[in-house]
Short mmCIF file of C-alpha atoms in Angstrom, two decimals:
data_model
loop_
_atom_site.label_atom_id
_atom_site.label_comp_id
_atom_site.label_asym_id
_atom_site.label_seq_id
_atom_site.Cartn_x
_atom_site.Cartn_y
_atom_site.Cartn_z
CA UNK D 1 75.32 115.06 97.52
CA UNK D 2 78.88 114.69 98.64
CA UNK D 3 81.34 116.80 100.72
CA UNK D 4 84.61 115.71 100.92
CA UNK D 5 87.02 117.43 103.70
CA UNK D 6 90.54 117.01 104.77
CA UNK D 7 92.21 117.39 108.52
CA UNK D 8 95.37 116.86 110.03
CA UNK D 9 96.57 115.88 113.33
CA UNK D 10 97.29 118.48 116.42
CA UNK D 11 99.59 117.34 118.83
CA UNK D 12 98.89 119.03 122.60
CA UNK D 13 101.75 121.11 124.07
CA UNK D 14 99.81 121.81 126.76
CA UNK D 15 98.11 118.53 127.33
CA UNK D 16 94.25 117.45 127.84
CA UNK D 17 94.29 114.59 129.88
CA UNK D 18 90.68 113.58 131.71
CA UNK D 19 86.90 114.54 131.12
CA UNK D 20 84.47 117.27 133.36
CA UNK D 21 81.83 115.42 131.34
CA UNK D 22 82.20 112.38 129.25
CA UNK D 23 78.79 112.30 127.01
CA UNK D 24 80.08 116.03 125.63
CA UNK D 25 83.75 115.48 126.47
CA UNK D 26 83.95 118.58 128.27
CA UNK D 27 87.75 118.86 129.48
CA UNK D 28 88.92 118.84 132.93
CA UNK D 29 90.95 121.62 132.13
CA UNK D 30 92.12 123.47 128.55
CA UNK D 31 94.79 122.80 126.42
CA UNK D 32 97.27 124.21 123.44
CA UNK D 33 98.24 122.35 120.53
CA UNK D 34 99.90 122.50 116.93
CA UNK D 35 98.33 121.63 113.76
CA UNK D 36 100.93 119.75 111.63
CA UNK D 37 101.35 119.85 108.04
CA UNK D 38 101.38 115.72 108.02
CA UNK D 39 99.44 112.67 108.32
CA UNK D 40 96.24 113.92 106.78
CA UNK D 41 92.82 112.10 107.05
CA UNK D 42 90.55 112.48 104.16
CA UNK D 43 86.33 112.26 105.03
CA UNK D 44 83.89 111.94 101.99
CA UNK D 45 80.07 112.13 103.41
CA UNK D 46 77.23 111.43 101.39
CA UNK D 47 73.94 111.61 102.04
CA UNK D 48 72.05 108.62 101.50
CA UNK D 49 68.15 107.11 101.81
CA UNK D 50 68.77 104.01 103.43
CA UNK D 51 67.90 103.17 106.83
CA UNK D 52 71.23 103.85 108.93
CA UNK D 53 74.52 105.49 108.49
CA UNK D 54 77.51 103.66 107.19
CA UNK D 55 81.13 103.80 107.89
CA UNK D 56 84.68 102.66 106.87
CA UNK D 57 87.82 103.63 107.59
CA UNK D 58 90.44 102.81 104.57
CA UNK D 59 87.69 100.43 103.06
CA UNK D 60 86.49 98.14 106.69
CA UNK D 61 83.07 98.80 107.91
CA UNK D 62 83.53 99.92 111.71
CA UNK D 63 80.80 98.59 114.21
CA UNK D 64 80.56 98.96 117.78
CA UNK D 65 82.49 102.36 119.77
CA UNK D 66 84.06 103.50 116.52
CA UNK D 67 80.80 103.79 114.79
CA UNK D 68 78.70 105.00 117.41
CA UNK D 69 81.54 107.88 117.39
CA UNK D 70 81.07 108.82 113.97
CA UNK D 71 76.84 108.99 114.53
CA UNK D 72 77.37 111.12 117.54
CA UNK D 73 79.15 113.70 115.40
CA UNK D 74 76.06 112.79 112.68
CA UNK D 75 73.14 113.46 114.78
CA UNK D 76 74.83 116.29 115.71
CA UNK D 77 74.97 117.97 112.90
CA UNK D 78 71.34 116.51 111.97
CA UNK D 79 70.17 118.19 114.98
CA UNK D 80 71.25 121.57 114.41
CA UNK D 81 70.48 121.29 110.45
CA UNK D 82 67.22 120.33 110.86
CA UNK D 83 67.71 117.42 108.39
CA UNK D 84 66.97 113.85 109.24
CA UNK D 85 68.30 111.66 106.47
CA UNK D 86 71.22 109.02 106.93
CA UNK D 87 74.73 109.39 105.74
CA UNK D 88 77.48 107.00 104.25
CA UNK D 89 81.28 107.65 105.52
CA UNK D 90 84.35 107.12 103.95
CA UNK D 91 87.18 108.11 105.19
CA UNK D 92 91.12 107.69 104.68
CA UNK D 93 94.12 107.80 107.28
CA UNK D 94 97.81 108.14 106.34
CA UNK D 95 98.98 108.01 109.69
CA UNK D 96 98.62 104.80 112.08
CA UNK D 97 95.54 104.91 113.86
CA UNK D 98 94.96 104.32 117.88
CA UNK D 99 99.23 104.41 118.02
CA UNK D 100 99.64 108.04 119.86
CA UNK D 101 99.78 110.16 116.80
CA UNK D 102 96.46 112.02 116.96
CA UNK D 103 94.30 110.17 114.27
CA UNK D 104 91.36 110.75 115.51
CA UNK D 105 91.82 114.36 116.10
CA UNK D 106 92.24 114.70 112.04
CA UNK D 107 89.22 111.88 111.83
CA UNK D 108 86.65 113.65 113.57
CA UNK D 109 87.64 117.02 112.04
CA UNK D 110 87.74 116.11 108.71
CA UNK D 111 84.40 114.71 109.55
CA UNK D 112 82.54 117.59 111.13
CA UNK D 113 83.45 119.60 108.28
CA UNK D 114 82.25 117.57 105.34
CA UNK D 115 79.18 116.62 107.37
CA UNK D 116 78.26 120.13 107.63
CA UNK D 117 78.78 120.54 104.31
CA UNK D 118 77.34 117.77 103.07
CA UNK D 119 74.08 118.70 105.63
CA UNK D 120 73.86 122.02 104.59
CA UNK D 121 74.87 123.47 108.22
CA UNK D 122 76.05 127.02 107.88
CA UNK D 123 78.88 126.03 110.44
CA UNK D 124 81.44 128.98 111.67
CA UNK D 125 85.16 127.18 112.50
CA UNK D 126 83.88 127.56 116.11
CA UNK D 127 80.69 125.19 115.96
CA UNK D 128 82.39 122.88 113.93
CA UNK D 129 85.34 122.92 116.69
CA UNK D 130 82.04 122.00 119.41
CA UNK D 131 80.94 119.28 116.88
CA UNK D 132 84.13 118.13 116.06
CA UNK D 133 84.78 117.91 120.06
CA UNK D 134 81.71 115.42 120.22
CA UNK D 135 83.49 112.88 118.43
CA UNK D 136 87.28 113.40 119.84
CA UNK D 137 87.83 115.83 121.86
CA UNK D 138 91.46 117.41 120.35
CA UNK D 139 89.78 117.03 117.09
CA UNK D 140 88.09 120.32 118.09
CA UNK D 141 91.64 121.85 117.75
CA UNK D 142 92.47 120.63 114.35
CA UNK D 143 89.51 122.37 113.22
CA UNK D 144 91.94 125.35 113.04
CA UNK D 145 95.38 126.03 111.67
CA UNK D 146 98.34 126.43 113.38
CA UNK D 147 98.72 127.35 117.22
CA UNK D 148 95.30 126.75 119.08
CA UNK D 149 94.05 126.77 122.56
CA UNK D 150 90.90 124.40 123.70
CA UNK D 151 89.11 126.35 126.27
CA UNK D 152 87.95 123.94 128.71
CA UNK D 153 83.82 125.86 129.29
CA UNK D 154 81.64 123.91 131.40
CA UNK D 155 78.73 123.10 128.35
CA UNK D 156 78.67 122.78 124.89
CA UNK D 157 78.14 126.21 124.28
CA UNK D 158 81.71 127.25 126.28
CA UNK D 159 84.15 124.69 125.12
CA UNK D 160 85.68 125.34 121.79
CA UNK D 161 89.08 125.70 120.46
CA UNK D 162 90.54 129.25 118.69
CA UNK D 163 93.57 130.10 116.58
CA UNK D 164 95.99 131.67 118.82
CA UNK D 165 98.89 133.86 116.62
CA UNK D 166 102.41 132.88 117.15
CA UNK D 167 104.90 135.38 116.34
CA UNK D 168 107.94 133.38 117.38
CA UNK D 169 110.74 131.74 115.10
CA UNK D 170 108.74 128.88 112.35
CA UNK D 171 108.45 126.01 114.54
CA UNK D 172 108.80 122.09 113.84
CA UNK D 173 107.80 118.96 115.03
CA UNK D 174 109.93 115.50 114.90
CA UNK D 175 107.58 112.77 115.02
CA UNK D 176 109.49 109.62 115.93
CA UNK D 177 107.45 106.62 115.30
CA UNK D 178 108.57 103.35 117.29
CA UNK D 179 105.86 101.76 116.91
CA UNK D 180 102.62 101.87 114.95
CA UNK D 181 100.74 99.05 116.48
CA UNK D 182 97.41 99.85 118.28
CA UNK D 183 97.72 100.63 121.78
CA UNK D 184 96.47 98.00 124.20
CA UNK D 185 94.29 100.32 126.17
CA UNK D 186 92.17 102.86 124.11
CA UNK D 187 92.92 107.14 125.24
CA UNK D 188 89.16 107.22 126.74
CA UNK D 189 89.77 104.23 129.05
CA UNK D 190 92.62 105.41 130.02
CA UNK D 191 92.00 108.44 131.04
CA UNK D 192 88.83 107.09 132.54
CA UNK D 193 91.11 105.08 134.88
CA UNK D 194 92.94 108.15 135.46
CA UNK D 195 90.35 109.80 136.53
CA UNK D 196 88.67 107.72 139.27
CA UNK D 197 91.74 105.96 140.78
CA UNK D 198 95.22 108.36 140.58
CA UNK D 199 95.53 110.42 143.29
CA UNK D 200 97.65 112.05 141.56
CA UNK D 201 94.73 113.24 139.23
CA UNK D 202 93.59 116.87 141.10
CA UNK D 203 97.13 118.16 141.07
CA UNK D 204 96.88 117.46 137.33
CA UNK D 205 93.94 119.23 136.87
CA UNK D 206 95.71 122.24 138.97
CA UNK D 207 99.22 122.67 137.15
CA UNK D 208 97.77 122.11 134.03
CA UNK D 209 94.82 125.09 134.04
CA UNK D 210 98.29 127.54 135.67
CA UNK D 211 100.62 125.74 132.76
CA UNK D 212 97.98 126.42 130.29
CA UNK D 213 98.10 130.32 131.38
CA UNK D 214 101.39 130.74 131.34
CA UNK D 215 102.02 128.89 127.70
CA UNK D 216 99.37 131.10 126.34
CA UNK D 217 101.40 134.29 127.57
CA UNK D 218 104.77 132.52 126.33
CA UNK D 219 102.36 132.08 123.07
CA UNK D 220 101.80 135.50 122.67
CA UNK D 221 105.39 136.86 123.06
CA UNK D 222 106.60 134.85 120.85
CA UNK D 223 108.88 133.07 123.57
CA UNK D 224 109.72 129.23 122.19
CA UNK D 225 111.92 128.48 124.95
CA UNK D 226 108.95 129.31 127.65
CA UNK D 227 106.79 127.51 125.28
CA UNK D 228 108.89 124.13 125.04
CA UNK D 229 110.08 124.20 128.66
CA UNK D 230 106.21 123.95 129.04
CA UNK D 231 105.62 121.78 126.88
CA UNK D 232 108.01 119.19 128.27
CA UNK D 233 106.73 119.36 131.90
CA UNK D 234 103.00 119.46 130.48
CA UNK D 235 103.77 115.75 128.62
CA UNK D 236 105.74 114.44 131.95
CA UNK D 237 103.27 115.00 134.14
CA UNK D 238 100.29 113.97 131.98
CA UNK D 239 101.97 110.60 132.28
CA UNK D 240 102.98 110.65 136.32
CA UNK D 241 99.26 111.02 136.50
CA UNK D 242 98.66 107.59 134.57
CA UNK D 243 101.58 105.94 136.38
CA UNK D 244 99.35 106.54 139.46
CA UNK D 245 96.28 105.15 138.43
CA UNK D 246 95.10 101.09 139.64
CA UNK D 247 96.14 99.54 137.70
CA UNK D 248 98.70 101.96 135.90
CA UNK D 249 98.69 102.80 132.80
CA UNK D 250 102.27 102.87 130.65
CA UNK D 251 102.25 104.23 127.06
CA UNK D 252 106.02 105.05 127.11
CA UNK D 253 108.54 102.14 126.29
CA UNK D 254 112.23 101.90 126.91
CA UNK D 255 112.68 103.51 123.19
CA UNK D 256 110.26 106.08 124.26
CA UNK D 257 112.56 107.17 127.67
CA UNK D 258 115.74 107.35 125.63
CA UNK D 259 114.35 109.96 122.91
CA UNK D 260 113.26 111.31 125.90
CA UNK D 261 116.85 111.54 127.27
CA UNK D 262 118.87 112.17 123.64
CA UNK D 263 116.28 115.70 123.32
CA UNK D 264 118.12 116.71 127.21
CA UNK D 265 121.43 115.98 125.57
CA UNK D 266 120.35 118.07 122.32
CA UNK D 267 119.70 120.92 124.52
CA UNK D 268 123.11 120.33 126.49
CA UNK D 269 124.31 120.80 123.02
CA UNK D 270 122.91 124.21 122.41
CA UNK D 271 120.24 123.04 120.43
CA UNK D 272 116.39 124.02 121.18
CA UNK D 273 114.70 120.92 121.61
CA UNK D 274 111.61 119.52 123.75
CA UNK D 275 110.09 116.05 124.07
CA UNK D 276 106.38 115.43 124.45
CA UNK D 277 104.41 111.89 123.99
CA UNK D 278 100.92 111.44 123.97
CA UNK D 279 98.14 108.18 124.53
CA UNK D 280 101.17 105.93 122.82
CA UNK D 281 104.68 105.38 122.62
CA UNK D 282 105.69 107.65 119.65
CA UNK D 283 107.80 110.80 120.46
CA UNK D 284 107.57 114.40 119.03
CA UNK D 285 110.26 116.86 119.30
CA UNK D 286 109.42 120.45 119.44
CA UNK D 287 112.17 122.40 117.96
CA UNK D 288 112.70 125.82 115.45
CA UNK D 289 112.77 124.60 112.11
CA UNK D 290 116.13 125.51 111.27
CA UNK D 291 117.65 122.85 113.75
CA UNK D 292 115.05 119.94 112.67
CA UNK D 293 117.67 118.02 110.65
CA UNK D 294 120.44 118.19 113.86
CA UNK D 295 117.05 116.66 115.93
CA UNK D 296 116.36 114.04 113.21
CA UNK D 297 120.43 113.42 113.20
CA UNK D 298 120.33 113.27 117.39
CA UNK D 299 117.10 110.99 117.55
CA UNK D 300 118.46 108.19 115.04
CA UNK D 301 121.89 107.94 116.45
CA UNK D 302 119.51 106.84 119.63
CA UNK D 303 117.16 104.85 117.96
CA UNK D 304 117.72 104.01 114.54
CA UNK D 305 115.00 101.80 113.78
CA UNK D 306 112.15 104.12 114.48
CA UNK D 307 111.09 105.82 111.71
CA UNK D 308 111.36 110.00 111.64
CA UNK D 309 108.76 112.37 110.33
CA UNK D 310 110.00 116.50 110.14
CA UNK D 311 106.23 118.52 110.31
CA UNK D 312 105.45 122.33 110.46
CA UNK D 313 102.52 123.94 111.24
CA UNK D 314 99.71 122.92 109.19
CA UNK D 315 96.23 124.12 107.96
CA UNK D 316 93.03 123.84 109.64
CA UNK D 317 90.20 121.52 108.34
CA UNK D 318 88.98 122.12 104.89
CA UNK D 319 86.76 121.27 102.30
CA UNK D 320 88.06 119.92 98.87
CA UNK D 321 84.73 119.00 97.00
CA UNK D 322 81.50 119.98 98.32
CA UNK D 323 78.87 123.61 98.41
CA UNK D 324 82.02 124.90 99.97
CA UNK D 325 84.74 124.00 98.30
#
């Protein structure tokens, strides 16, 4: 049997940046995001009678962290299936992986999902979101289309994600990509790091759960500006709070600070734009959809090497062949 499922990445507006507990990755405090309509991952699981789960990603066997990732999110679903047999992965990214853009939100996802297919798991979108959370934890947000909000809980049972509705003008995302290499220190250390050594961490944890509250509201009205104001002040101070730690930690180059600067002269210029950046170098522009191409225009008269994606919202994870399909 084989269940094949597709995901896409969510990038945070309201960020999620350090663990309450790191064997569940239970959040420090919640977080909002949009599902974009790019960069899909595609999972195939098939259940097999040898002695251990394989997995590859775009053809390489992973070992080591990766893998023992991918069998959390396994023995998961074993676990709650009531099935005991082993599994072989394969699964494809079109976006650069471990570079800032959310692959492994869209991974783990697109994983849950066929797994629980593929198991036999009669999974709601909200236990798949607290599976999908085992593996990454903002893959528990591209479980769902659109808008969503990751409420933080304090077990397994209490942290989920949840479509929120946005009534607002269509929104877009500019992804600009400066650089698609790996990061030299993974999210998880990072914000490991973060965690025990910035004092800078607790007032984090503070803004962000008030932040998170007031986006929501913004959310709800329908009120972009709120919502990207927010947004922009949610990204900057997710990376004050790695500045602080010992030794810091620096995801955002000198390309990185100047599409950071051109989106304050966009909105000098009357148009709506907001920066954010993740674990990585790579930029994304919130803007309304009708004004992407003037952001696109703005961002490569700055940079011009980078390379610029336009995304909408996108759908949450699905499955393409499988019982459920």
């Amino acid at each position: 049997m084989t269940s094949t499922a597709t995901a896409h990445p969510n990038i945070a507006l309201a960020k999620y940046w350090g663990k309450r507990n790191d064997a569940l990755i239970i959040p420090a405090t919640g977080s909002l995001s949009l599902t974009l309509d790019v960069f899909p991952t595609t999972t195939s699981v098939t259940l097999s009678d040898e002695g251990a789960d394989a997995v590859r990603l775009d053809g390489v066997l992973l070992t080591g962290d990766e893998s023992n990732r991918v069998r959390t999110v396994l023995d998961r679903i074993r676990e709650l299936s009531g099935r005991t047999g082993h599994a072989r992965v394969e699964s494809s990214n079109t976006v650069p992986t471990a570079a800032g853009l959310a692959s492994s939100a869209a991974a783990f996802a697109a994983l849950a999902t066929a797994a629980a297919d593929a198991f036999g798991l009669d999974a709601d979108d909200r236990m798949l979101s607290r599976i999908a959370r085992r593996g990454s934890g903002s893959a528990c947000r591209s479980v769902f289309p659109g808008v969503a909000r990751w409420n933080a809980g304090i077990d397994d049972e209490s942290s989920y994600a949840e479509p929120l509705s946005w009534n607002g003008p269509p929104l877009a995302m500019v992804v600009g990509i400066v650089s698609s290499q790996r990061k030299a220190v993974s999210s998880r250390t990072a914000m490991r790091r973060t965690v025990e050594t910035s004092p800078y961490f607790s007032a984090w944890v503070t803004s962000s759960a008030a932040l998170l509250d007031q986006m929501s509201d913004a959310v709800a009205a329908g009120d972009f500006a709120t919502v990207g104001e927010l947004t922009e002040q949610s990204a900057l101070r997710m990376h004050a709070s790695m500045f602080g730690a010992v030794p810091p930690v620096r995801y955002l180059s000198a390309a990185s600070l100047a599409l950071f600067d051109a989106v304050v002269t966009l909105r000098s210029a009357g148009i709506d734009a907001y920066a954010t950046a993740d674990a990585g170098p790579n930029v994304k522009v919130l803007c309304r959809s009708d004004q992407a191409s003037h952001v696109v225009d703005a961002l490569t008269a700055t940079i011009p090497d980078a390379e610029y994606v336009v995304a909408h919202a996108g759908p949450g994870s699905h499955i393409v062949t499988g019982k459920g399909a």
